[in-house]
Amino acid sequence: MSLRHAILGLLAGGPASGYELTKQFDLSLANVWSARHSQIYPELQKMAAAGWVVVGEEGARGRKEYEITAVGRAELERWLTSPLPERTQRNELLLRVFFLWTLREEDAERFLVDAAARAREIHARLDALDVAIPWDDTRSDLMGRLVLEQGLRVATAIADWADWAAEQISAGHDALHLTDRSPTQL
Amino acid sequence: MSLRHAILGLLAGGPASGYELTKQFDLSLANVWSARHSQIYPELQKMAAAGWVVVGEEGARGRKEYEITAVGRAELERWLTSPLPERTQRNELLLRVFFLWTLREEDAERFLVDAAARAREIHARLDALDVAIPWDDTRSDLMGRLVLEQGLRVATAIADWADWAAEQISAGHDALHLTDRSPTQL
DNA sequence: TCTAGCATGTAAACAGTTACATGATTGC
DNA sequence: GCAATCATGTAACTGTTTACATGCTAGA
């Protein structure tokens, strides 16, 4: 599970309350990982029980500030240097593309044209973010820029692919007559 | 939820048992969606209760063959033509990159070099798949090729990004001295 | 005969989302 | 006084993984 490590990573940047962590998931981490407060609060309790974090200052309105411990830092490092799990990442866009043969050609093509538009929207949103953020030359901001750059590159790749894919489909419909289906194995 | 729609899509290609569907998730759909038999069997029961599929032939060893119904086909079409949900897709690679500033520079760089190698492995695996599959000119195989092509393009984009990112990190360490961190907002 | 693969299921645990629930404080 | 927002939690439900559990059949 990565949620606890995401929290650990955020706390490595300084102590924070569950409320503040929730906001960081909605802002900083929005494009990379998401978590609701209803998941964060219980997780912080488990992490405290495991000794990865401790409650430091308790402020107004029941505010509890969590700090990362030495054990927590060690766990964060262990996680960062352990091999990435190679589980299949689910991709609903591609799942749908796989079954696009069941639609009429024009609907399949529209799907891909929409997908291209969506990818370009995401690119534009990330571009705007990049401009809006007052990046400095800290190492943490460098990493933020690296993350954003991957977002931009992948969005571009997907937009270009979707354009190309839409063409492949329309190329089929005025040239040869393709049959409806046959069992496939990707 | 997409699992039931993935199953619907597979059954649109012809009737199949839970066992056969499980194999299709492991083979055809491996790069796009995953599901275990322990999720598939109960899901088929729910789909049958909803009238999306029916049990047709029952064969040896308790084999039950499921067929998609007209209701199921309508639901598949509805799903394919409905807007893609825009939930944050979790990305553990980028999550880790975000916290790479907590590592020593050489470890952060190694992380990215490894990420580039991983992306190239994935690319090679997909390339091999492409060659191994006896594609025909059906519409379903066309869609399979589109899916595979996106995999190749995204893998390339990530490999190139990771090379570039590793350079950005090593560029930092012999030039200016970056401070350790400061609050960031991506 | 025995092994591999066919074939189906359930249970427990974990992860994540949505909804419910409550109360304090700051600033207008 | 009231609204916004700070602040924390729990419960119910859905989705996913891992482990448990069982039995049949074809072929070597």
Coordinates of N, CA and C (backbone and C1' of nucleotides) in Angstrom, one line a residue, chain D residues 2-23:
Chain D
dC2 P -28.5 34.1 13.1 O5' -27.5 34.0 11.9 C5' -27.1 35.1 11.1 C4' -25.9 34.8 10.2 C3' -25.9 33.3 9.8 O3' -25.6 33.2 8.5 C1' -23.8 33.9 10.7
dA3 P -26.1 32.0 7.5 O5' -24.9 32.0 6.5 C5' -24.2 33.2 6.1 C4' -22.7 32.9 5.9 C3' -22.4 31.6 5.3 O3' -21.5 31.8 4.2 C1' -21.1 31.9 7.2
dA4 P -21.2 30.6 3.2 O5' -19.6 30.5 3.4 C5' -18.8 31.7 3.6 C4' -17.5 31.3 4.1 C3' -16.9 30.0 3.6 O3' -15.5 30.3 3.3 C1' -17.0 29.9 5.9
dT5 P -14.6 29.2 2.4 O5' -13.7 28.6 3.6 C5' -13.0 29.4 4.5 C4' -12.5 28.6 5.7 C3' -12.1 27.2 5.3 O3' -11.0 26.8 6.2 C1' -13.6 27.0 7.0
dC6 P -9.7 26.3 5.8 O5' -9.1 25.9 7.2 C5' -9.1 26.9 8.3 C4' -9.4 26.2 9.6 C3' -8.6 24.9 9.8 O3' -7.9 24.9 11.0 C1' -10.9 24.5 10.3
dA7 P -6.8 24.0 11.3 O5' -7.6 22.6 11.6 C5' -8.1 22.4 12.9 C4' -8.9 21.1 12.9 C3' -8.4 19.9 12.1 O3' -7.5 19.2 13.0 C1' -10.8 20.0 12.3
dT8 P -7.0 17.7 12.5 O5' -8.3 16.8 12.9 C5' -8.6 16.8 14.3 C4' -9.8 15.8 14.6 C3' -9.5 14.4 14.1 O3' -9.6 13.5 15.2 C1' -11.7 15.2 13.4
dG9 P -8.8 12.1 15.2 O5' -10.0 11.3 14.5 C5' -10.9 10.8 15.4 C4' -12.3 10.7 14.8 C3' -12.6 9.4 14.2 O3' -12.6 8.4 15.1 C1' -13.8 11.3 13.3
dT10 P -12.8 6.9 14.7 O5' -14.3 6.8 14.2 C5' -15.3 7.2 15.1 C4' -16.6 6.8 14.4 C3' -16.7 5.3 14.0 O3' -18.0 4.9 14.4 C1' -17.1 6.7 12.1
dA11 P -18.4 3.3 14.1 O5' -19.2 3.4 12.8 C5' -20.2 4.4 12.6 C4' -21.0 4.0 11.4 C3' -21.1 2.5 11.1 O3' -22.4 2.3 10.6 C1' -20.0 3.6 9.2
dA12 P -22.8 0.8 10.2 O5' -23.0 0.9 8.6 C5' -23.5 2.0 8.0 C4' -23.4 1.9 6.5 C3' -23.6 0.4 6.0 O3' -24.4 0.5 4.8 C1' -21.5 1.4 5.3
dC13 P -24.7 -0.9 4.1 O5' -23.9 -0.8 2.7 C5' -23.9 0.5 2.1 C4' -22.7 0.5 1.1 C3' -22.6 -0.8 0.3 O3' -22.8 -0.5 -1.1 C1' -20.5 -0.1 1.0
dT14 P -22.9 -1.6 -2.2 O5' -21.5 -1.5 -3.1 C5' -21.1 -0.1 -3.4 C4' -19.7 -0.2 -3.9 C3' -19.4 -1.4 -4.8 O3' -18.7 -0.9 -5.9 C1' -17.8 -1.3 -3.1
dG15 P -18.4 -1.8 -7.2 O5' -16.8 -2.1 -7.0 C5' -15.9 -1.0 -7.0 C4' -14.6 -1.6 -6.7 C3' -14.1 -2.7 -7.5 O3' -12.9 -2.4 -8.1 C1' -13.8 -3.2 -5.2
dT16 P -12.0 -3.3 -9.1 O5' -11.1 -4.1 -8.1 C5' -10.0 -3.4 -7.4 C4' -9.2 -4.4 -6.6 C3' -8.8 -5.6 -7.3 O3' -7.4 -5.6 -7.4 C1' -9.6 -6.1 -5.1
dT17 P -6.5 -6.9 -7.9 O5' -6.1 -7.6 -6.6 C5' -5.5 -6.8 -5.5 C4' -5.1 -7.7 -4.4 C3' -4.4 -9.0 -4.9 O3' -3.2 -9.1 -4.1 C1' -6.3 -9.5 -3.4
dT18 P -2.2 -10.4 -4.3 O5' -2.6 -11.4 -3.1 C5' -2.8 -10.9 -1.8 C4' -3.2 -12.0 -0.9 C3' -2.5 -13.4 -1.2 O3' -2.0 -13.9 0.1 C1' -4.9 -13.6 -1.1
dA19 P -1.2 -15.3 0.1 O5' -2.3 -16.2 0.7 C5' -3.2 -15.7 1.8 C4' -4.3 -16.7 2.1 C3' -3.9 -18.2 2.0 O3' -4.3 -18.8 3.2 C1' -5.9 -17.8 0.8
dC20 P -4.0 -20.4 3.4 O5' -5.5 -20.9 3.2 C5' -6.6 -20.4 4.0 C4' -7.9 -21.0 3.6 C3' -7.9 -22.5 3.5 O3' -9.1 -23.0 4.2 C1' -8.7 -21.6 1.5
dA21 P -9.2 -24.5 4.7 O5' -10.0 -25.1 3.4 C5' -11.2 -24.6 3.1 C4' -11.7 -25.2 1.8 C3' -11.2 -26.6 1.6 O3' -12.2 -27.6 2.0 C1' -11.4 -25.4 -0.4
dT22 P -11.9 -29.2 1.8 O5' -12.6 -29.5 0.4 C5' -13.8 -28.8 0.0 C4' -14.1 -29.1 -1.4 C3' -13.7 -30.5 -1.9 O3' -15.0 -31.2 -2.1 C1' -13.1 -28.9 -3.5
dG23 P -15.0 -32.8 -2.2 O5' -14.9 -33.1 -3.8 C5' -16.0 -32.6 -4.6 C4' -15.5 -32.5 -6.0 C3' -15.0 -33.9 -6.5 O3' -15.9 -34.4 -7.5 C1' -13.7 -32.0 -7.3

